[in-house]
CSV table of C-alpha atoms and ligand atoms in Angstrom, one decimal:
chain,number,residue,atom,x,y,z
A,1,UNK,CA,0.0,0.0,0.0
A,2,UNK,CA,1.3,3.4,-1.1
A,3,UNK,CA,-0.4,7.0,-0.7
A,4,UNK,CA,-1.5,6.4,-4.3
A,5,UNK,CA,-3.7,3.7,-3.4
A,6,UNK,CA,-5.6,6.4,-1.4
A,7,UNK,CA,-8.3,8.1,-3.0
A,8,UNK,CA,-7.9,11.3,-1.3
A,9,UNK,CA,-4.4,11.5,-2.9
A,10,UNK,CA,-5.8,11.1,-6.1
A,11,UNK,CA,-8.5,13.5,-5.8
A,12,UNK,CA,-6.2,16.2,-6.6
A,13,UNK,CA,-6.9,15.2,-10.3
A,14,UNK,CA,-10.0,17.4,-10.2
A,15,UNK,CA,-11.0,17.0,-13.8
A,16,UNK,CA,-10.7,13.5,-13.6
A,17,UNK,CA,-7.9,12.7,-16.4
A,18,UNK,CA,-7.0,9.5,-14.5
A,19,UNK,CA,-10.2,8.4,-14.8
A,20,UNK,CA,-10.8,9.4,-18.5
A,21,UNK,CA,-7.7,7.1,-19.4
A,22,UNK,CA,-10.2,4.1,-18.3
A,23,UNK,CA,-12.4,4.9,-21.8
A,24,UNK,CA,-9.4,5.1,-24.2
A,25,UNK,CA,-10.6,1.5,-26.1
A,26,UNK,CA,-13.8,3.4,-26.7
A,27,UNK,CA,-11.9,6.4,-27.7
A,28,UNK,CA,-9.6,4.3,-30.0
A,29,UNK,CA,-12.6,3.0,-31.5
A,30,UNK,CA,-14.3,6.1,-32.2
A,31,UNK,CA,-11.2,7.9,-33.5
A,32,UNK,CA,-10.5,4.6,-35.9
A,33,UNK,CA,-13.8,4.7,-37.3
A,34,UNK,CA,-14.1,8.2,-37.9
A,35,UNK,CA,-10.9,8.1,-39.9
A,36,UNK,CA,-11.8,5.0,-41.8
A,37,UNK,CA,-15.2,6.8,-42.9
A,38,UNK,CA,-13.8,10.3,-43.8
A,39,UNK,CA,-13.8,11.0,-47.4
A,40,UNK,CA,-10.6,11.6,-48.8
A,41,UNK,CA,-11.0,13.3,-52.0
A,42,UNK,CA,-7.8,13.1,-53.9
A,43,UNK,CA,-5.9,10.1,-54.9
A,44,UNK,CA,-2.9,8.6,-53.0
A,45,UNK,CA,-1.0,8.9,-56.5
A,46,UNK,CA,-0.8,12.5,-56.0
A,47,UNK,CA,0.9,12.4,-52.7
A,48,UNK,CA,4.8,12.4,-53.1
A,49,UNK,CA,5.6,13.5,-49.5
A,50,UNK,CA,3.8,14.4,-46.2
A,51,UNK,CA,4.0,17.1,-43.6
A,52,UNK,CA,2.3,16.5,-40.4
A,53,UNK,CA,1.8,19.9,-38.8
A,54,UNK,CA,1.0,20.6,-35.4
A,55,UNK,CA,2.2,21.5,-32.0
A,56,UNK,CA,2.5,20.2,-28.5
A,57,UNK,CA,0.2,17.5,-27.5
A,58,UNK,CA,-1.5,17.2,-30.9
A,59,UNK,CA,2.1,17.6,-32.8
A,60,UNK,CA,3.1,14.4,-30.5
A,61,UNK,CA,1.0,12.0,-32.7
A,62,UNK,CA,3.1,12.9,-35.8
A,63,UNK,CA,6.2,12.0,-33.6
A,64,UNK,CA,4.8,9.0,-32.5
A,65,UNK,CA,4.1,7.8,-36.0
A,66,UNK,CA,7.2,9.1,-38.2
A,67,UNK,CA,9.6,7.3,-35.3
A,68,UNK,CA,7.3,4.1,-35.3
A,69,UNK,CA,7.1,3.5,-38.7
A,70,UNK,CA,10.4,5.2,-39.9
A,71,UNK,CA,12.1,2.2,-41.8
A,72,UNK,CA,8.9,1.3,-43.4
A,73,UNK,CA,7.8,4.7,-44.8
A,74,UNK,CA,7.1,4.6,-48.8
A,75,UNK,CA,7.6,8.4,-49.2
A,76,UNK,CA,9.2,11.0,-46.8
A,77,UNK,CA,7.1,11.8,-43.9
A,78,UNK,CA,8.1,15.2,-41.8
A,79,UNK,CA,6.6,16.6,-38.4
A,80,UNK,CA,6.4,20.5,-39.1
A,81,UNK,CA,6.3,22.4,-35.8
A,82,UNK,CA,6.4,26.5,-36.6
A,83,UNK,CA,5.6,29.1,-39.0
A,84,UNK,CA,7.3,28.8,-42.2
A,85,UNK,CA,6.7,25.5,-44.2
A,86,UNK,CA,9.7,24.3,-45.8
A,87,UNK,CA,10.5,25.4,-49.2
A,88,UNK,CA,9.9,22.0,-50.8
A,89,UNK,CA,6.5,21.5,-49.5
A,90,UNK,CA,4.2,22.0,-52.9
A,91,UNK,CA,1.2,20.6,-54.6
A,92,UNK,CA,2.8,16.9,-54.0
A,93,UNK,CA,2.8,17.4,-50.5
A,94,UNK,CA,-0.1,16.3,-48.2
A,95,UNK,CA,-0.4,18.3,-45.3
A,96,UNK,CA,-2.0,16.7,-42.5
A,97,UNK,CA,-3.0,19.3,-40.2
A,98,UNK,CA,-3.3,18.2,-36.4
A,99,UNK,CA,-4.6,20.9,-33.8
A,100,UNK,CA,-7.0,20.1,-31.0
A,101,UNK,CA,-8.4,23.3,-30.7
A,102,UNK,CA,-8.1,24.3,-34.2
A,103,UNK,CA,-6.9,27.7,-33.1
A,104,UNK,CA,-3.0,27.5,-32.5
A,105,UNK,CA,-1.2,29.9,-34.3
A,106,UNK,CA,1.8,28.0,-35.6
A,107,UNK,CA,-0.8,25.2,-37.2
A,108,UNK,CA,-2.8,27.8,-38.6
A,109,UNK,CA,0.1,29.9,-40.1
A,110,UNK,CA,0.8,26.2,-41.7
A,111,UNK,CA,-2.7,25.8,-42.8
A,112,UNK,CA,-2.8,28.8,-44.9
A,113,UNK,CA,0.4,28.5,-46.5
A,114,UNK,CA,-0.9,24.6,-47.4
A,115,UNK,CA,-4.1,26.5,-49.1
A,116,UNK,CA,-1.6,28.8,-50.9
A,117,UNK,CA,0.4,26.2,-52.2
A,118,UNK,CA,-2.6,24.1,-53.3
A,119,UNK,CA,-1.5,21.3,-51.5
A,120,UNK,CA,-3.8,18.2,-50.8
A,121,UNK,CA,-4.8,18.5,-47.2
A,122,UNK,CA,-6.6,17.0,-44.2
A,123,UNK,CA,-7.4,18.3,-40.8
A,124,UNK,CA,-8.0,16.7,-37.5
A,125,UNK,CA,-9.6,19.2,-35.0
A,126,UNK,CA,-12.2,19.5,-32.5
A,127,UNK,CA,-13.5,22.9,-34.3
A,128,UNK,CA,-11.8,26.5,-34.2
A,129,UNK,CA,-10.5,28.2,-37.5
A,130,UNK,CA,-8.9,24.6,-38.9
A,131,UNK,CA,-12.6,23.4,-39.0
A,132,UNK,CA,-14.1,26.8,-40.5
A,133,UNK,CA,-11.2,27.8,-42.9
A,134,UNK,CA,-11.0,24.2,-44.4
A,135,UNK,CA,-14.7,23.8,-44.4
A,136,UNK,CA,-15.0,26.7,-46.7
A,137,UNK,CA,-12.1,25.5,-48.7
A,138,UNK,CA,-13.5,22.3,-49.2
A,139,UNK,CA,-10.9,20.3,-47.1
A,140,UNK,CA,-11.8,17.4,-45.4
A,141,UNK,CA,-11.5,17.5,-41.6
A,142,UNK,CA,-11.9,15.2,-39.2
A,143,UNK,CA,-14.0,16.5,-36.1
A,144,UNK,CA,-13.4,15.2,-33.1
A,145,UNK,CA,-15.0,15.8,-29.6
A,146,UNK,CA,-14.1,19.1,-27.5
A,147,UNK,CA,-13.8,19.4,-23.9
A,148,UNK,CA,-10.8,17.6,-23.5
A,149,UNK,CA,-6.9,18.8,-22.9
A,150,UNK,CA,-5.4,18.3,-26.0
A,151,UNK,CA,-2.6,16.3,-24.7
A,152,UNK,CA,-5.3,13.6,-23.4
A,153,UNK,CA,-7.1,13.4,-26.8
A,154,UNK,CA,-3.9,11.7,-28.0
A,155,UNK,CA,-5.7,8.8,-29.3
A,156,UNK,CA,-7.8,11.1,-31.4
A,157,UNK,CA,-5.1,12.5,-33.1
A,158,UNK,CA,-2.8,9.5,-33.3
A,159,UNK,CA,-5.3,6.9,-34.5
A,160,UNK,CA,-6.7,8.9,-37.7
A,161,UNK,CA,-2.8,9.8,-38.5
A,162,UNK,CA,-2.4,5.8,-38.8
A,163,UNK,CA,-5.2,5.1,-40.3
A,164,UNK,CA,-4.6,8.3,-43.2
A,165,UNK,CA,-0.9,7.2,-43.8
A,166,UNK,CA,-2.2,3.3,-44.4
A,167,UNK,CA,-5.0,4.6,-46.4
A,168,UNK,CA,-2.8,6.5,-48.8
A,169,UNK,CA,-0.1,3.7,-49.0
A,170,UNK,CA,2.6,5.7,-47.2
A,171,UNK,CA,2.8,2.8,-44.5
A,172,UNK,CA,2.0,-0.6,-44.9
A,173,UNK,CA,-1.6,-1.7,-44.5
A,174,UNK,CA,-2.3,-1.5,-40.8
A,175,UNK,CA,-5.8,-3.3,-40.0
A,176,UNK,CA,-4.2,-6.3,-37.9
A,177,UNK,CA,-2.0,-3.5,-36.0
A,178,UNK,CA,-4.6,-1.5,-34.9
A,179,UNK,CA,-6.7,-4.6,-33.9
A,180,UNK,CA,-3.7,-5.6,-31.7
A,181,UNK,CA,-2.7,-2.2,-30.6
A,182,UNK,CA,-6.6,-2.0,-29.4
A,183,UNK,CA,-5.7,-4.9,-27.3
A,184,UNK,CA,-2.7,-3.5,-25.9
A,185,UNK,CA,-4.8,-0.3,-24.7
A,186,UNK,CA,-7.4,-2.6,-22.9
A,187,UNK,CA,-4.4,-4.4,-21.1
A,188,UNK,CA,-2.5,-1.4,-20.3
A,189,UNK,CA,-5.5,0.2,-18.6
A,190,UNK,CA,-5.8,-2.9,-16.4
A,191,UNK,CA,-2.2,-3.0,-15.7
A,192,UNK,CA,-1.5,0.4,-14.7
A,193,UNK,CA,-5.3,1.9,-13.6
A,194,UNK,CA,-5.6,3.3,-10.5
A,195,UNK,CA,-7.9,0.3,-9.1
A,196,UNK,CA,-4.6,-1.8,-9.2
A,197,UNK,CA,-2.6,-1.4,-5.7
A,198,UNK,CA,1.1,0.0,-6.1
A,199,UNK,CA,2.5,-3.5,-5.4
A,200,UNK,CA,1.2,-4.8,-8.4
A,201,UNK,CA,1.2,-1.6,-10.7
A,202,UNK,CA,4.4,-0.6,-12.6
A,203,UNK,CA,2.9,2.7,-13.1
A,204,UNK,CA,2.5,3.6,-9.5
A,205,UNK,CA,5.6,2.1,-8.8
A,206,UNK,CA,7.4,4.9,-11.2
A,207,UNK,CA,5.5,7.6,-10.4
A,208,UNK,CA,7.1,7.0,-6.7
A,209,UNK,CA,10.7,6.7,-8.0
A,210,UNK,CA,10.3,9.9,-10.3
A,211,UNK,CA,8.2,12.4,-8.4
A,212,UNK,CA,11.1,13.9,-6.8
A,213,UNK,CA,13.5,14.3,-9.4
A,214,UNK,CA,14.0,15.2,-13.0
A,215,UNK,CA,12.9,12.5,-15.3
A,216,UNK,CA,15.2,12.1,-18.4
A,217,UNK,CA,13.6,10.0,-20.8
A,218,UNK,CA,15.7,8.1,-23.4
A,219,UNK,CA,14.3,6.7,-26.4
A,220,UNK,CA,15.5,5.1,-29.7
A,221,UNK,CA,14.0,4.6,-33.2
A,222,UNK,CA,10.7,3.4,-32.5
A,223,UNK,CA,10.2,4.8,-29.0
A,224,UNK,CA,12.0,7.9,-30.1
A,225,UNK,CA,8.4,9.8,-30.2
A,226,UNK,CA,7.5,8.0,-26.9
A,227,UNK,CA,10.3,9.5,-25.1
A,228,UNK,CA,9.1,13.0,-26.2
A,229,UNK,CA,5.6,12.0,-25.0
A,230,UNK,CA,6.6,11.3,-21.6
A,231,UNK,CA,8.8,14.3,-21.0
A,232,UNK,CA,5.7,16.4,-22.2
A,233,UNK,CA,3.4,14.6,-20.1
A,234,UNK,CA,5.9,15.1,-17.2
A,235,UNK,CA,6.1,18.6,-17.7
A,236,UNK,CA,2.4,19.5,-18.4
A,237,UNK,CA,0.6,17.0,-16.0
A,238,UNK,CA,3.1,17.0,-13.1
A,239,UNK,CA,4.3,20.4,-13.6
A,240,UNK,CA,7.6,19.2,-13.5
A,241,UNK,CA,11.1,19.8,-15.3
A,242,UNK,CA,11.6,16.9,-17.5
A,243,UNK,CA,13.9,16.2,-20.7
A,244,UNK,CA,14.3,13.5,-23.4
A,245,UNK,CA,17.0,12.6,-25.6
A,246,UNK,CA,17.5,10.1,-28.2
A,247,UNK,CA,20.0,7.1,-28.9
A,248,UNK,CA,22.3,7.0,-30.4
A,249,UNK,CA,22.8,10.4,-30.7
A,250,UNK,CA,23.1,10.9,-27.0
A,251,UNK,CA,26.0,8.7,-26.9
A,252,UNK,CA,27.9,11.5,-28.9
A,253,UNK,CA,27.4,14.3,-26.4
A,254,UNK,CA,24.9,13.9,-23.2
A,255,UNK,CA,26.7,11.0,-21.8
A,256,UNK,CA,29.6,13.6,-21.2
A,257,UNK,CA,27.6,15.8,-19.2
A,258,UNK,CA,27.3,13.3,-16.3
A,259,UNK,CA,31.0,13.2,-15.6
A,260,UNK,CA,30.4,16.4,-13.7
A,261,UNK,CA,26.9,16.4,-13.1
A,262,UNK,CA,27.1,18.1,-9.5
A,263,UNK,CA,23.8,18.7,-7.9
A,264,UNK,CA,21.8,18.0,-10.9
A,265,UNK,CA,22.9,14.5,-11.0
A,266,UNK,CA,21.3,13.8,-7.6
A,267,UNK,CA,17.8,15.0,-9.4
A,268,UNK,CA,18.5,13.2,-12.7
A,269,UNK,CA,16.3,9.9,-12.9
A,270,UNK,CA,16.8,8.3,-16.4
A,271,UNK,CA,14.4,6.2,-17.9
A,272,UNK,CA,15.2,4.4,-20.9
A,273,UNK,CA,12.4,3.0,-23.3
A,274,UNK,CA,13.4,0.0,-25.6
A,275,UNK,CA,12.0,-2.3,-28.1
A,276,UNK,CA,12.6,-5.6,-29.6
A,277,UNK,CA,12.4,-4.2,-33.1
A,278,UNK,CA,15.4,-2.0,-32.3
A,279,UNK,CA,18.8,-2.2,-34.3
A,280,UNK,CA,20.9,-4.8,-32.1
A,281,UNK,CA,23.4,-2.1,-31.6
A,282,UNK,CA,20.9,-0.1,-29.6
A,283,UNK,CA,20.7,-3.0,-27.3
A,284,UNK,CA,24.4,-3.0,-26.6
A,285,UNK,CA,24.5,1.1,-26.4
A,286,UNK,CA,21.6,0.7,-23.8
A,287,UNK,CA,24.0,-1.2,-21.4
A,288,UNK,CA,27.1,0.7,-22.2
A,289,UNK,CA,25.2,3.8,-21.4
A,290,UNK,CA,23.9,2.5,-18.4
A,291,UNK,CA,27.2,1.5,-16.9
A,292,UNK,CA,29.2,5.2,-18.1
A,293,UNK,CA,26.4,7.4,-16.8
A,294,UNK,CA,25.5,5.4,-13.7
A,295,UNK,CA,27.9,7.1,-11.2
A,296,UNK,CA,26.4,10.4,-12.4
A,297,UNK,CA,22.9,10.0,-11.9
A,298,UNK,CA,20.2,9.1,-8.9
A,299,UNK,CA,18.5,6.3,-10.8
A,300,UNK,CA,18.4,4.3,-13.8
A,301,UNK,CA,15.2,2.6,-15.3
A,302,UNK,CA,15.1,0.5,-18.5
A,303,UNK,CA,11.5,-0.5,-19.5
A,304,UNK,CA,10.0,-2.0,-22.5
A,305,UNK,CA,6.3,-2.1,-23.8
A,306,UNK,CA,4.1,-5.3,-23.7
A,307,UNK,CA,2.6,-6.4,-27.1
A,308,UNK,CA,3.1,-8.4,-30.1
A,309,UNK,CA,3.6,-5.4,-32.5
A,310,UNK,CA,5.3,-2.3,-32.6
A,311,UNK,CA,2.2,-0.2,-32.5
A,312,UNK,CA,0.8,-2.4,-29.9
A,313,UNK,CA,4.2,-2.0,-27.8
A,314,UNK,CA,4.0,1.8,-28.3
A,315,UNK,CA,0.4,1.7,-27.1
A,316,UNK,CA,1.4,0.1,-24.0
A,317,UNK,CA,4.4,2.5,-23.2
A,318,UNK,CA,2.3,5.7,-24.1
A,319,UNK,CA,-0.6,4.9,-21.8
A,320,UNK,CA,1.8,3.8,-19.1
A,321,UNK,CA,3.4,7.3,-19.4
A,322,UNK,CA,0.2,9.0,-19.0
A,323,UNK,CA,-0.6,7.2,-15.9
A,324,UNK,CA,2.9,7.5,-14.5
A,325,UNK,CA,2.9,11.4,-15.3
A,326,UNK,CA,-0.6,11.6,-13.5
A,327,UNK,CA,0.5,9.9,-10.5
A,328,UNK,CA,3.4,11.9,-10.3
A,329,UNK,CA,1.2,15.0,-10.4
A,330,UNK,CA,-0.8,13.6,-7.4
A,331,UNK,CA,2.4,12.9,-5.4
A,332,UNK,CA,3.4,16.6,-6.1
A,333,UNK,CA,-0.3,17.5,-4.9
A,334,UNK,CA,-0.7,19.5,-8.3
A,335,UNK,CA,-3.9,19.3,-10.1
A,336,UNK,CA,-2.7,17.7,-13.4
A,337,UNK,CA,-5.0,19.4,-15.7
A,338,UNK,CA,-4.6,23.3,-15.9
A,339,UNK,CA,-1.4,24.5,-18.1
A,340,UNK,CA,-1.4,27.9,-16.9
A,341,UNK,CA,1.9,29.1,-18.5
A,342,UNK,CA,0.5,27.8,-22.0
A,343,UNK,CA,-2.6,30.0,-21.5
A,344,UNK,CA,-0.7,32.9,-20.4
A,345,UNK,CA,1.6,32.7,-23.5
A,346,UNK,CA,-1.2,32.1,-25.8
A,347,UNK,CA,-3.1,35.1,-24.3
A,348,UNK,CA,0.0,37.2,-24.5
A,349,UNK,CA,0.3,36.4,-28.2
A,350,UNK,CA,-3.2,37.3,-29.1
A,351,UNK,CA,-3.5,40.6,-27.2
A,352,UNK,CA,-0.1,41.9,-28.8
A,353,UNK,CA,-1.6,40.6,-31.9
A,354,UNK,CA,-1.5,38.7,-35.2
A,355,UNK,CA,-4.2,40.5,-36.8
A,356,UNK,CA,-3.4,38.6,-40.5
A,357,UNK,CA,-4.0,35.4,-38.8
A,358,UNK,CA,-7.0,36.6,-36.9
A,359,UNK,CA,-8.5,37.7,-40.0
A,360,UNK,CA,-7.4,34.5,-42.1
A,361,UNK,CA,-5.4,36.6,-44.4
A,362,UNK,CA,-2.4,35.5,-46.1
A,363,UNK,CA,-0.2,32.9,-44.9
A,364,UNK,CA,3.1,35.2,-44.9
A,365,UNK,CA,2.5,36.4,-41.7
B,401,F6R,C1,-2.5,21.0,-23.9
B,401,F6R,C2,-1.6,20.6,-24.9
B,401,F6R,C3,-0.8,21.5,-25.7
B,401,F6R,C4,-1.3,22.0,-26.7
B,401,F6R,C5,-0.6,22.8,-27.8
B,401,F6R,C6,-1.2,23.1,-28.9
B,401,F6R,O1,-3.2,19.9,-23.1
B,401,F6R,O2,-1.0,19.4,-24.7
B,401,F6R,O3,0.6,21.1,-26.0
B,401,F6R,O4,-1.4,20.8,-27.6
B,401,F6R,O5,-0.6,24.1,-27.3
B,401,F6R,O6,-2.8,23.3,-29.2
B,401,F6R,P1,-3.9,22.3,-30.1
B,401,F6R,O7,-3.5,20.9,-29.6
B,401,F6R,O8,-4.9,22.8,-29.4
B,401,F6R,O9,-3.2,22.6,-31.3
C-alpha cells in the first residue's frame, strides 16, 4: 500500500484525467471509425511526401508515427512545428493538420500556406479556425469531440494519423496492427489503472521513483517519439522539469555531461525506453550507456512495452507514461489538468496581435 492507493491523494485530479484514461478503448474505436469513414477526395498517387503540422500535444502524434514507422515509410514524412513551411512543400505534399483546438497560431499559419500552395490537405480538430477555414475551402476535416485537454486527446490524433497514412499507402496496411493496438490499450488500462494497487502496478511504482527528481527520458528508433511524449506529460501533467534525448545521438554528447553532473545528478532519474524491434547495436549501447552514466545520476530504469507488434508496444508505453505522469502529479500535490503557462503565453500573443491570422488573411505573416 502506498499513498497512490488512497482515493484522497488521487482526488487532486479534479478534472478526472486519470479516470478519463479508462475510456481509451472506446476513444480508439471512435477515432478509428471516424478516420476510416472520412472521404479523401484526392488520389494517393498525387501524394509524394507528407508534412504533419501541429504543436504540443497534437503534434506528438506525428512524432509517434514517424518514429514508429520510420524504416517502413514509403514516402518522406516530416513533422512540422512552427511558422514557415519548408521550401520543398508543394502541390505533391500532403499536409495533415493536427490541432485539437483548431486555434493554434503556428498550425493555422501552416494551414494557410498549404492552401496557398494548393497542396492536398486533411485536418483533424475539435473545431476552431481549422474547421471553419478548411470547411470553406472543401478540405476534409475529421471533427473530434471537444472539451478535453489536447494532450489527453492523443488517440483522437494518433489513430487517424495511422489510418490516413495507411489508406494513402504511405505506410503498410494497418488493420491487424490496429486490432492488436486496441487489445494493448485495454491491457494497459487494466495493468496501470488506479484500482490496481501499488505492489502490482508498474505505473504507481514508477511515479514513486520519479516524483522527486527530473525525469530524463531516453528513446531510440521506434521509441523516440514515446520518449518525447513522456517528457511532455511530466511537464504538463506533473508540472515537473523533464527532458528527453535519443540514442544513439546521446552517446555522442549527453553522456559526457554526467561526468561532472554536480547537484543536478542527484535530481536526474533516467528512464530508457527500449523495443525488441530496435537495431541490435542499440541494445549494446543501452547497456554501455547505463554503466557510463550510473555514477552521475540518481536512478536508471529500463522499460519495454508489452505487445506483439511495434504499434501495440507503443500504445502500452504511451498509456503507461500517461498514468505515471498523472500519478506523479498526485504525489507532487498538483492538479494535472491546468496548464496555466501555456494559456498565459497564448493570451499574450493574442493581445499583442497577429491581426492577419485573426482575419484569415495571407499565410506570409
Ligand atoms: C495542452 C497541450 C498543448 C497543446 C498545444 C497546441 O494539453 O497538450 O501542448 O496541444 O498548445 O494546441 P492544440 O493541440 O489545440 O493545437
